[in-house]
């Protein structure tokens, strides 16, 4: 059953099983790219895996001693009384979850509008994509200007005092705003891709047969949009677990997440083994999240 | 219908939300005053100022050179990968696919520090005095940009069907002449679009560049990052505005190239990853 399904998908995408079609471009063409991935992507990841078992000698040199000290240190922190690192990881998880949910809440109605009602779908979609391709750094720092109580729009509206009393800039609030802003396109794209395929006459039929709009939405639109929701959530959640730029720029000294923690070990503390161990924890957490996600997806597919 | 109008109004607000911050940076780059937040009349003097600052022009040049080199290498690797993948046996294709996607979704900070450790350790083992510099930025950028190109090119390659390639092979042409005479003419727009996207990806990249660069190689995003420590200035806004313009033009060209070439609607949209 699963086999025929995979085959059908392959055929739909114009890809046939090896040997089934005629002559083709040779597989060795993949070699340079794969070699590049192996040497400059997988090998570096393996390097930090090994480095996480090392220790610092001198100023910043690494000695590969196969010690478990870094992990023991993190374990003691996570499950001990001090839990400095644990709190940072929990905050990071919170940031990723809230960031994902807020882009979903902001992005869904937009994707829905484009997919169902908009006349110039391609243009409107392009307008969502363009900000994504511009500099992440610049889009983050733009909020330094906008969230400042002295921002001219606030002054003109006489709201400077109001904004000041709410202290946005250099607090976690500013980080959450920046995250919702910077990651929004990554959520809207897969949402749109899923919504665009929906046959809206189904929804209309349900309503004609007496379903109130919200129920038609819940019973038809939402299940069909779910794959888009899941993909979009992944695309936002995964990079957020390592978010580095936005907290530094908008959060001031008061905010610190896993990405900043890792960077600190390399930029200031010069403790590469601990930094590598922290990166491994992020990778581990993401792997667990992906496995959970795959199970949810599998269950959903069984039901559908 | 009311729901439709309501959503339409919401969409307008959403687009304002998407573009207002970008507009703010650009508008305040034309502020004549020294203080970003107090408007003192329209002026282009900060653009002139920025273009007269050697740090900025040098960083701009370096950013463009790295982005160009990166786009070239990524195009070659990505296109070759895209040609090889569709007809591979699943057990070979799946892990390669997974690897390519991993380069796009791994949190950048993790890849950046991994590349840093790798370059320093490998460099010291190979006896290279100072291994970090523009070339390490280039190498690291190619990792995820080869995947970007492969994604764009493969979508087009698969959707255009391969009967012509099969005919060419059947008639005895080798892979190279088949590529030159049959595939390249049809695939060129997708390769160009992929290359342009790879260019902007590299041009705008901060995290990877920041960690794998040496002392002397400062790209434009690294320069802006360093200046932000002193707060936003009109000169920074002007630099950022030029960067935005540069990227916007590149992306729009990429889009137009793809749209003009693709009969299929699906190939007319840029990948979001």
Coordinates of C-alpha atoms in Angstrom, one line a residue:
Chain A
X1 CA 0.0 0.0 0.0
X2 CA 2.7 2.4 1.1
X3 CA 4.7 1.3 -1.9
X4 CA 2.1 2.1 -4.5
X5 CA 1.6 5.4 -2.9
X6 CA 5.3 6.3 -3.1
X7 CA 5.2 5.2 -6.7
X8 CA 2.2 7.3 -7.5
X9 CA 4.0 10.3 -5.9
X10 CA 7.1 9.7 -8.0
X11 CA 5.1 9.5 -11.2
X12 CA 3.2 12.6 -10.3
X13 CA 6.4 14.5 -10.0
X14 CA 7.6 13.1 -13.3
X15 CA 10.2 11.0 -11.5
X16 CA 10.3 7.3 -12.5
X17 CA 12.0 4.4 -10.8
X18 CA 15.5 3.7 -11.9
X19 CA 15.6 1.4 -14.9
X20 CA 12.0 1.9 -15.6
X21 CA 12.6 4.8 -18.0
X22 CA 15.0 5.3 -20.9
X23 CA 18.6 6.5 -20.7
X24 CA 19.3 9.3 -18.4
X25 CA 22.0 11.6 -16.9
X26 CA 24.5 9.5 -15.0
X27 CA 24.2 9.5 -11.2
X28 CA 27.9 10.5 -10.7
X29 CA 26.9 14.0 -11.6
X30 CA 25.8 14.3 -8.0
X31 CA 29.3 13.6 -6.8
X32 CA 30.7 17.2 -6.5
X33 CA 27.7 18.5 -4.5
X34 CA 27.6 15.4 -2.3
X35 CA 31.3 15.7 -1.7
X36 CA 30.9 19.3 -0.8
X37 CA 28.1 18.4 1.7
X38 CA 30.2 15.6 3.2
X39 CA 33.3 17.7 3.6
X40 CA 32.0 21.1 4.5
X41 CA 28.7 20.2 6.2
X42 CA 28.6 16.7 7.7
X43 CA 32.3 16.7 8.6
X44 CA 32.0 20.0 10.5
X45 CA 29.0 18.6 12.4
X46 CA 31.0 15.5 13.2
X47 CA 33.8 17.8 14.4
X48 CA 31.6 19.6 16.9
X49 CA 30.3 16.2 18.1
X50 CA 33.8 15.2 18.8
X51 CA 34.8 18.6 20.2
X52 CA 31.9 18.4 22.7
X53 CA 33.9 15.5 24.3
X54 CA 37.1 17.6 24.6
X55 CA 38.3 20.2 27.0
X56 CA 39.9 23.6 26.9
X57 CA 43.6 24.0 27.3
X58 CA 45.3 27.3 27.6
X59 CA 43.4 30.3 26.2
X60 CA 41.2 28.7 23.6
X61 CA 42.9 25.5 22.4
X62 CA 41.0 22.3 22.4
X63 CA 42.3 19.0 23.7
X64 CA 40.5 15.9 22.5
X65 CA 40.3 13.9 25.7
X66 CA 37.0 12.1 25.3
X67 CA 35.8 13.4 28.6
X68 CA 32.1 13.6 29.5
X69 CA 32.7 16.6 31.6
X70 CA 30.8 19.1 29.4
X71 CA 27.7 16.9 29.3
X72 CA 28.0 16.1 33.0
X73 CA 28.2 19.9 33.7
X74 CA 25.1 20.5 31.6
X75 CA 23.3 17.5 33.2
X76 CA 24.1 18.8 36.7
X77 CA 22.8 22.2 35.6
X78 CA 19.6 20.9 34.0
X79 CA 18.7 18.6 36.9
X80 CA 20.4 20.4 39.8
X81 CA 19.5 23.4 41.9
X82 CA 21.3 26.0 39.8
X83 CA 19.6 25.4 36.4
X84 CA 21.0 28.4 34.6
X85 CA 21.3 26.6 31.3
X86 CA 18.0 24.8 31.8
X87 CA 16.2 28.1 32.1
X88 CA 17.8 29.4 29.0
X89 CA 16.7 26.3 27.0
X90 CA 13.2 26.5 28.4
X91 CA 13.0 30.2 27.4
X92 CA 14.3 29.2 23.9
X93 CA 11.6 26.5 23.6
X94 CA 9.0 29.1 24.7
X95 CA 10.3 31.5 22.2
X96 CA 10.1 28.9 19.4
X97 CA 6.6 27.8 20.4
X98 CA 5.1 31.3 20.8
X99 CA 7.0 32.5 17.7
X100 CA 5.5 29.6 15.7
X101 CA 2.0 30.2 17.0
X102 CA 2.1 33.9 16.4
X103 CA 3.2 33.6 12.8
X104 CA 0.5 31.0 12.3
X105 CA -2.2 33.3 13.8
X106 CA -1.0 36.3 11.8
X107 CA -0.2 34.3 8.6
X108 CA -3.3 32.0 8.3
X109 CA -5.9 34.7 7.5
X110 CA -3.5 36.2 5.0
X111 CA -2.7 32.9 3.2
X112 CA -6.5 32.1 3.3
X113 CA -7.4 35.4 1.7
X114 CA -4.8 35.0 -1.1
X115 CA -5.7 31.4 -1.8
X116 CA -9.5 31.8 -1.8
X117 CA -10.4 35.4 -2.7
X118 CA -7.5 37.3 -4.2
X119 CA -7.5 38.1 -7.9
X120 CA -3.7 38.5 -8.4
X121 CA -2.6 35.5 -6.5
X122 CA 0.9 35.3 -7.9
X123 CA 1.7 38.9 -7.3
X124 CA 0.4 38.9 -3.7
X125 CA 2.4 35.7 -3.0
X126 CA 5.5 37.4 -4.5
X127 CA 4.9 40.3 -2.2
X128 CA 5.0 37.9 0.8
X129 CA 8.2 36.3 -0.5
X130 CA 10.2 39.4 -1.3
X131 CA 10.8 40.5 2.3
X132 CA 12.0 36.9 3.1
X133 CA 14.7 37.3 0.5
X134 CA 15.9 40.7 1.9
X135 CA 18.4 40.9 4.7
X136 CA 17.3 39.3 7.9
X137 CA 19.6 41.6 9.8
X138 CA 18.1 44.8 8.3
X139 CA 14.6 43.6 8.9
X140 CA 15.4 43.0 12.5
X141 CA 17.1 46.3 13.2
X142 CA 14.3 48.2 11.5
X143 CA 12.4 47.6 14.7
X144 CA 15.0 49.4 16.6
X145 CA 13.6 52.5 15.0
X146 CA 9.9 51.6 15.1
X147 CA 9.8 50.5 18.7
X148 CA 11.7 53.6 20.0
X149 CA 9.3 55.8 22.0
X150 CA 10.7 58.8 20.0
X151 CA 9.7 57.2 16.7
X152 CA 8.1 60.2 14.9
X153 CA 4.8 58.4 14.3
X154 CA 4.4 58.0 18.1
X155 CA 5.4 61.6 18.7
X156 CA 2.9 62.8 16.1
X157 CA 0.1 60.8 17.8
X158 CA 1.2 61.9 21.2
X159 CA 1.9 58.3 22.2
X160 CA 5.6 58.6 23.1
X161 CA 4.8 58.5 26.8
X162 CA 2.4 55.6 26.4
X163 CA 5.0 53.6 24.5
X164 CA 7.7 54.5 26.9
X165 CA 5.7 53.3 29.9
X166 CA 5.2 50.0 28.2
X167 CA 9.0 49.5 27.7
X168 CA 9.1 47.6 24.4
X169 CA 12.6 48.0 23.2
X170 CA 15.4 45.9 24.8
X171 CA 12.9 43.6 26.4
X172 CA 11.6 40.1 25.5
X173 CA 8.5 41.8 24.0
X174 CA 10.6 43.4 21.3
X175 CA 12.2 40.0 20.6
X176 CA 8.8 38.4 20.2
X177 CA 7.7 41.2 17.8
X178 CA 10.8 40.9 15.8
X179 CA 10.4 37.1 15.5
X180 CA 6.8 37.3 14.4
X181 CA 7.8 39.8 11.8
X182 CA 11.0 38.1 10.4
X183 CA 9.5 34.6 10.3
X184 CA 6.1 35.4 8.9
X185 CA 6.9 34.7 5.2
X186 CA 8.2 31.2 6.1
X187 CA 4.8 30.4 7.6
X188 CA 2.6 31.9 4.9
X189 CA 4.2 30.1 2.0
X190 CA 3.4 26.5 3.0
X191 CA 0.0 27.6 4.3
X192 CA -0.8 29.1 0.9
X193 CA 0.5 26.0 -0.9
X194 CA -1.9 23.9 1.1
X195 CA -4.9 26.3 1.0
X196 CA -4.5 26.9 -2.7
X197 CA -5.2 23.2 -3.5
X198 CA -8.6 23.3 -1.7
X199 CA -11.7 22.9 -3.8
X200 CA -13.8 25.7 -2.3
X201 CA -17.0 24.2 -3.7
X202 CA -16.7 21.6 -0.9
X203 CA -16.9 24.4 1.7
X204 CA -19.8 26.0 -0.1
X205 CA -21.6 22.6 -0.4
X206 CA -21.2 22.1 3.4
X207 CA -22.7 25.5 4.0
X208 CA -25.5 24.9 1.6
X209 CA -26.3 21.7 3.5
X210 CA -26.7 23.7 6.7
X211 CA -23.2 23.9 8.3
X212 CA -22.5 27.2 9.8
X213 CA -19.3 28.8 8.4
X214 CA -17.2 28.0 11.4
X215 CA -18.2 24.3 11.3
X216 CA -17.5 24.1 7.6
X217 CA -14.1 25.7 8.3
X218 CA -13.3 23.2 11.1
X219 CA -14.5 20.1 9.3
X220 CA -13.2 20.9 5.8
X221 CA -10.8 23.8 5.5
X222 CA -8.8 23.0 8.6
X223 CA -8.1 19.3 7.9
X224 CA -7.1 20.1 4.3
X225 CA -4.8 23.0 5.5
X226 CA -3.1 20.9 8.2
X227 CA -0.2 19.7 6.1
X228 CA 0.6 23.4 5.4
X229 CA 0.3 24.2 9.0
X230 CA 2.7 21.4 9.9
X231 CA 5.3 22.3 7.3
X232 CA 5.1 26.0 8.2
X233 CA 5.5 25.2 11.8
X234 CA 8.7 23.2 11.1
X235 CA 10.2 25.9 9.0
X236 CA 9.7 28.5 11.8
X237 CA 10.3 26.3 14.8
X238 CA 13.6 24.8 13.8
X239 CA 15.6 28.0 13.1
X240 CA 14.0 29.7 16.1
X241 CA 15.6 27.1 18.4
X242 CA 18.9 28.6 17.3
X243 CA 17.8 32.3 16.9
X244 CA 20.8 34.6 17.4
X245 CA 20.3 37.9 15.6
X246 CA 17.0 39.2 16.9
X247 CA 17.7 38.8 20.7
X248 CA 21.0 40.6 20.4
X249 CA 19.6 43.5 18.4
X250 CA 16.2 44.0 20.0
X251 CA 16.5 42.2 23.3
X252 CA 19.3 44.2 24.8
X253 CA 21.1 42.6 27.7
X254 CA 18.0 41.2 29.2
X255 CA 17.3 38.4 26.8
X256 CA 19.4 35.3 26.2
X257 CA 18.5 32.2 24.3
X258 CA 20.2 29.0 23.2
X259 CA 21.7 30.6 20.1
X260 CA 23.2 33.4 22.1
X261 CA 24.5 30.9 24.6
X262 CA 26.3 28.9 21.9
X263 CA 27.7 32.1 20.3
X264 CA 29.0 33.3 23.7
X265 CA 31.2 30.2 24.1
X266 CA 32.9 30.9 20.8
X267 CA 33.0 34.7 20.9
X268 CA 33.7 35.5 24.6
X269 CA 34.2 32.5 26.8
X270 CA 36.4 30.8 24.3
X271 CA 35.1 27.4 25.5
X272 CA 34.6 25.6 22.3
X273 CA 34.0 22.2 23.8
X274 CA 31.1 23.5 26.0
X275 CA 29.8 25.5 23.0
X276 CA 29.9 22.3 20.9
X277 CA 28.1 20.4 23.6
X278 CA 25.4 23.1 23.8
X279 CA 25.0 22.9 20.0
X280 CA 24.6 19.1 20.3
X281 CA 21.9 19.7 22.9
X282 CA 20.1 21.9 20.3
X283 CA 20.5 19.3 17.6
X284 CA 19.2 16.6 20.0
X285 CA 16.2 18.7 21.0
X286 CA 15.4 19.3 17.4
X287 CA 15.7 15.6 16.5
X288 CA 13.3 14.7 19.3
X289 CA 10.9 17.4 18.1
X290 CA 11.2 16.1 14.5
X291 CA 10.5 12.5 15.6
X292 CA 7.4 13.6 17.5
X293 CA 6.3 15.6 14.4
X294 CA 6.8 12.6 12.2
X295 CA 4.6 10.5 14.5
X296 CA 1.9 13.1 14.5
X297 CA 2.1 13.3 10.7
X298 CA 2.0 9.5 10.4
X299 CA -1.1 9.3 12.6
X300 CA -2.8 12.0 10.6
X301 CA -2.0 10.1 7.4
X302 CA -3.5 6.9 8.8
X303 CA -6.7 8.8 9.6
X304 CA -6.9 10.5 6.3
Chain B
X1 CA -19.8 38.8 1.5
X2 CA -18.7 40.2 4.8
X3 CA -16.0 37.6 5.6
X4 CA -14.4 38.3 2.3
X5 CA -14.2 42.1 2.9
X6 CA -13.0 41.6 6.4
X7 CA -10.2 39.3 5.2
X8 CA -9.3 41.8 2.4
X9 CA -8.9 44.5 5.0
X10 CA -6.8 42.2 7.1
X11 CA -4.6 41.4 4.2
X12 CA -4.0 45.1 3.6
X13 CA -2.9 45.4 7.2
X14 CA -0.7 42.4 6.9
X15 CA 1.1 43.8 3.9
X16 CA 1.6 47.1 5.8
X17 CA 3.1 45.0 8.6
X18 CA 5.4 43.3 6.1
X19 CA 6.6 46.4 4.3
X20 CA 6.5 49.2 6.9
X21 CA 9.8 48.3 8.6
X22 CA 11.6 48.1 5.3
X23 CA 10.1 51.4 4.3
X24 CA 11.1 53.0 7.6
X25 CA 14.7 52.1 7.0
X26 CA 14.7 53.5 3.5
X27 CA 12.8 56.7 4.4
X28 CA 15.0 57.5 7.3
X29 CA 18.1 57.0 5.1
X30 CA 17.0 60.2 3.4
X31 CA 16.9 62.2 6.7
X32 CA 19.1 65.2 6.5
X33 CA 19.7 65.3 10.3
X34 CA 22.3 63.5 12.3
X35 CA 19.7 62.0 14.6
X36 CA 17.8 59.1 13.0
X37 CA 14.5 59.8 14.8
X38 CA 14.2 63.6 14.2
X39 CA 13.4 64.4 10.6
X40 CA 15.3 67.4 9.3
X41 CA 14.4 67.5 5.7
X42 CA 15.2 65.3 2.7
X43 CA 18.8 64.7 1.8
X44 CA 20.9 62.2 0.0
X45 CA 24.0 63.2 1.9
X46 CA 24.2 60.0 3.9
X47 CA 24.4 57.9 0.7
X48 CA 27.3 60.1 -0.4
X49 CA 28.8 59.8 3.0
X50 CA 28.4 56.0 2.9
X51 CA 29.9 55.7 -0.5
X52 CA 32.9 57.8 0.6
X53 CA 33.6 55.6 3.6
X54 CA 36.3 53.1 2.7
X55 CA 35.1 50.5 5.2
X56 CA 31.7 50.5 3.6
X57 CA 32.9 50.4 0.0
X58 CA 35.4 47.7 0.7
X59 CA 32.8 45.6 2.6
X60 CA 30.4 46.1 -0.3
X61 CA 33.1 44.9 -2.8
X62 CA 33.9 41.9 -0.7
X63 CA 30.3 41.0 -0.3
X64 CA 29.6 41.2 -4.0
X65 CA 32.7 39.1 -4.9
X66 CA 31.9 36.4 -2.4
X67 CA 28.3 36.4 -3.5
X68 CA 29.3 36.1 -7.2
X69 CA 31.8 33.3 -6.6
X70 CA 29.3 31.5 -4.4
X71 CA 26.6 31.8 -7.0
X72 CA 28.9 30.4 -9.7
X73 CA 30.0 27.4 -7.7
X74 CA 26.5 26.8 -6.4
X75 CA 25.1 26.8 -9.9
X76 CA 27.6 24.2 -11.1
X77 CA 27.1 21.9 -8.1
X78 CA 23.4 22.5 -7.8
X79 CA 22.6 21.9 -11.4
X80 CA 24.7 18.7 -11.6
X81 CA 22.9 17.5 -8.5
X82 CA 19.5 18.4 -10.0
X83 CA 20.2 16.5 -13.2
X84 CA 21.4 13.4 -11.4
X85 CA 18.7 13.2 -8.7
X86 CA 15.3 12.5 -10.4
X87 CA 16.3 9.2 -11.9
X88 CA 18.4 7.8 -9.0
X89 CA 17.4 4.7 -7.2
X90 CA 15.3 5.7 -4.1
X91 CA 17.8 4.3 -1.7
X92 CA 20.6 6.5 -3.1
X93 CA 18.3 9.5 -3.7
X94 CA 16.6 9.7 -0.3
X95 CA 19.8 10.2 1.8
X96 CA 21.2 12.8 -0.7
X97 CA 17.8 14.6 -0.6
X98 CA 17.8 14.5 3.2
X99 CA 21.3 15.9 3.3
X100 CA 20.4 18.8 0.9
X101 CA 17.4 19.7 2.9
X102 CA 19.4 19.5 6.2
X103 CA 21.8 22.2 4.9
X104 CA 18.7 24.5 4.5
X105 CA 17.0 23.8 7.8
X106 CA 19.8 23.4 10.3
X107 CA 19.8 26.4 12.6
X108 CA 22.4 28.6 11.1
X109 CA 24.3 29.2 14.4
X110 CA 24.9 25.5 14.7
X111 CA 26.3 25.2 11.2
X112 CA 28.3 28.5 11.6
X113 CA 30.2 27.3 14.8
X114 CA 30.6 23.8 13.3
X115 CA 32.2 25.4 10.2
X116 CA 34.4 27.6 12.4
X117 CA 35.7 24.6 14.5
X118 CA 36.2 22.6 11.3
X119 CA 38.2 25.3 9.4
X120 CA 40.4 26.1 12.4
X121 CA 41.1 22.5 13.3
X122 CA 41.6 21.3 9.7
X123 CA 43.7 24.4 9.0
X124 CA 46.0 23.8 12.0
X125 CA 46.3 20.1 11.0
X126 CA 47.3 21.1 7.4
X127 CA 49.7 23.7 8.7
X128 CA 47.8 26.7 7.4
X129 CA 48.7 29.8 9.5
X130 CA 45.4 31.7 9.5
X131 CA 42.8 29.5 7.8
X132 CA 39.9 32.0 8.1
X133 CA 39.0 34.6 5.5
X134 CA 36.9 35.4 2.5
X135 CA 37.5 31.9 1.1
X136 CA 36.1 30.2 4.2
X137 CA 33.0 32.4 3.9
X138 CA 32.7 31.4 0.2
X139 CA 33.1 27.7 1.0
X140 CA 30.5 27.8 3.8
X141 CA 28.0 29.8 1.7
X142 CA 28.2 27.3 -1.1
X143 CA 27.0 24.5 1.2
X144 CA 23.4 25.8 1.5
X145 CA 23.3 27.7 -1.8
X146 CA 24.1 24.6 -3.8
X147 CA 20.9 23.2 -2.2
X148 CA 19.0 26.4 -3.2
X149 CA 20.0 26.1 -6.8
X150 CA 19.3 22.3 -6.9
X151 CA 15.8 23.0 -5.5
X152 CA 15.0 25.6 -8.2
X153 CA 16.6 23.8 -11.1
X154 CA 15.2 20.4 -10.2
X155 CA 11.6 21.7 -10.0
X156 CA 11.9 23.0 -13.5
X157 CA 13.8 19.9 -14.8
X158 CA 11.2 17.5 -13.5
X159 CA 8.2 19.5 -14.6
X160 CA 9.4 20.0 -18.2
X161 CA 9.6 16.2 -18.9
X162 CA 12.6 14.4 -20.2
X163 CA 11.5 12.9 -23.5
X164 CA 13.9 15.2 -25.4
X165 CA 16.8 14.1 -23.2
X166 CA 15.9 10.4 -23.7
X167 CA 15.8 10.9 -27.5
X168 CA 19.2 12.6 -27.4
X169 CA 20.7 9.8 -25.4
X170 CA 19.1 7.2 -27.7
X171 CA 20.6 8.9 -30.7
X172 CA 24.0 8.4 -29.2
X173 CA 24.8 11.8 -27.7
X174 CA 26.8 11.8 -24.5
X175 CA 25.7 13.6 -21.3
X176 CA 27.8 16.6 -22.1
X177 CA 26.5 17.3 -25.6
X178 CA 23.0 16.4 -24.5
X179 CA 23.3 18.9 -21.8
X180 CA 24.7 21.6 -24.1
X181 CA 22.3 21.1 -26.9
X182 CA 19.1 19.9 -25.3
X183 CA 18.9 20.6 -21.6
X184 CA 20.7 23.8 -21.1
X185 CA 18.7 25.9 -23.5
X186 CA 15.5 24.9 -21.7
X187 CA 17.0 25.0 -18.2
X188 CA 19.0 28.2 -18.5
X189 CA 16.3 30.4 -17.0
X190 CA 16.0 28.2 -13.9
X191 CA 19.7 28.0 -13.5
X192 CA 20.0 31.8 -13.8
X193 CA 17.1 32.3 -11.3
X194 CA 18.7 29.8 -8.9
X195 CA 22.0 31.6 -9.2
X196 CA 20.5 35.0 -8.5
X197 CA 18.8 33.7 -5.4
X198 CA 22.0 32.1 -4.3
X199 CA 23.6 35.5 -4.9
X200 CA 21.2 37.3 -2.6
X201 CA 21.4 34.6 0.0
X202 CA 25.1 35.0 0.2
X203 CA 25.0 38.7 -0.1
X204 CA 22.7 39.1 2.9
X205 CA 24.1 36.3 5.0
X206 CA 25.3 37.4 8.4
X207 CA 25.7 34.6 10.9
X208 CA 27.8 32.1 8.9
X209 CA 30.0 34.9 7.5
X210 CA 30.5 36.4 11.0
X211 CA 31.7 33.2 12.5
X212 CA 34.0 31.8 9.7
X213 CA 35.6 35.1 8.7
X214 CA 39.1 36.2 9.6
X215 CA 40.1 39.6 11.0
X216 CA 40.5 41.3 7.7
X217 CA 37.5 40.1 5.8
X218 CA 34.5 42.2 6.6
X219 CA 31.3 41.8 4.6
X220 CA 28.6 44.4 4.5
X221 CA 26.3 42.6 7.0
X222 CA 29.2 42.2 9.4
X223 CA 30.0 45.9 9.1
X224 CA 26.4 46.9 9.8
X225 CA 26.3 44.5 12.8
X226 CA 29.5 46.1 14.2
X227 CA 28.0 49.6 13.7
X228 CA 24.7 48.7 15.4
X229 CA 26.6 48.6 18.7
X230 CA 26.7 52.4 18.5
X231 CA 23.0 52.6 17.7
X232 CA 21.2 53.3 14.4
X233 CA 22.6 56.2 12.4
X234 CA 21.4 57.7 9.1
X235 CA 24.6 56.4 7.4
X236 CA 23.7 52.8 8.5
X237 CA 20.2 53.3 7.1
X238 CA 21.7 54.5 3.8
X239 CA 24.0 51.5 3.6
X240 CA 21.1 49.2 4.5
X241 CA 18.8 50.9 1.9
X242 CA 21.4 50.3 -0.8
X243 CA 21.6 46.6 0.3
X244 CA 17.8 46.3 0.2
X245 CA 17.6 47.9 -3.2
X246 CA 20.3 45.5 -4.5
X247 CA 18.6 42.5 -3.1
X248 CA 15.1 43.6 -4.3
X249 CA 16.3 44.1 -7.8
X250 CA 18.0 40.7 -7.9
X251 CA 15.0 38.9 -6.5
X252 CA 12.6 40.6 -8.9
X253 CA 14.8 39.7 -11.9
X254 CA 15.0 36.1 -10.7
X255 CA 11.2 36.0 -10.5
X256 CA 10.7 37.5 -13.9
X257 CA 13.2 35.1 -15.5
X258 CA 11.4 32.2 -13.9
X259 CA 8.0 33.4 -14.9
X260 CA 8.8 34.2 -18.5
X261 CA 10.3 30.7 -19.0
X262 CA 7.9 28.5 -17.0
X263 CA 4.7 27.5 -18.7
X264 CA 3.7 25.6 -15.6
X265 CA 2.4 27.7 -12.8
X266 CA 4.3 25.9 -10.1
X267 CA 7.6 26.8 -11.5
X268 CA 6.6 30.4 -11.6
X269 CA 6.8 30.7 -7.8
X270 CA 10.1 31.1 -5.9
X271 CA 10.8 28.4 -3.4
X272 CA 10.4 29.7 0.1
X273 CA 13.1 27.6 1.7

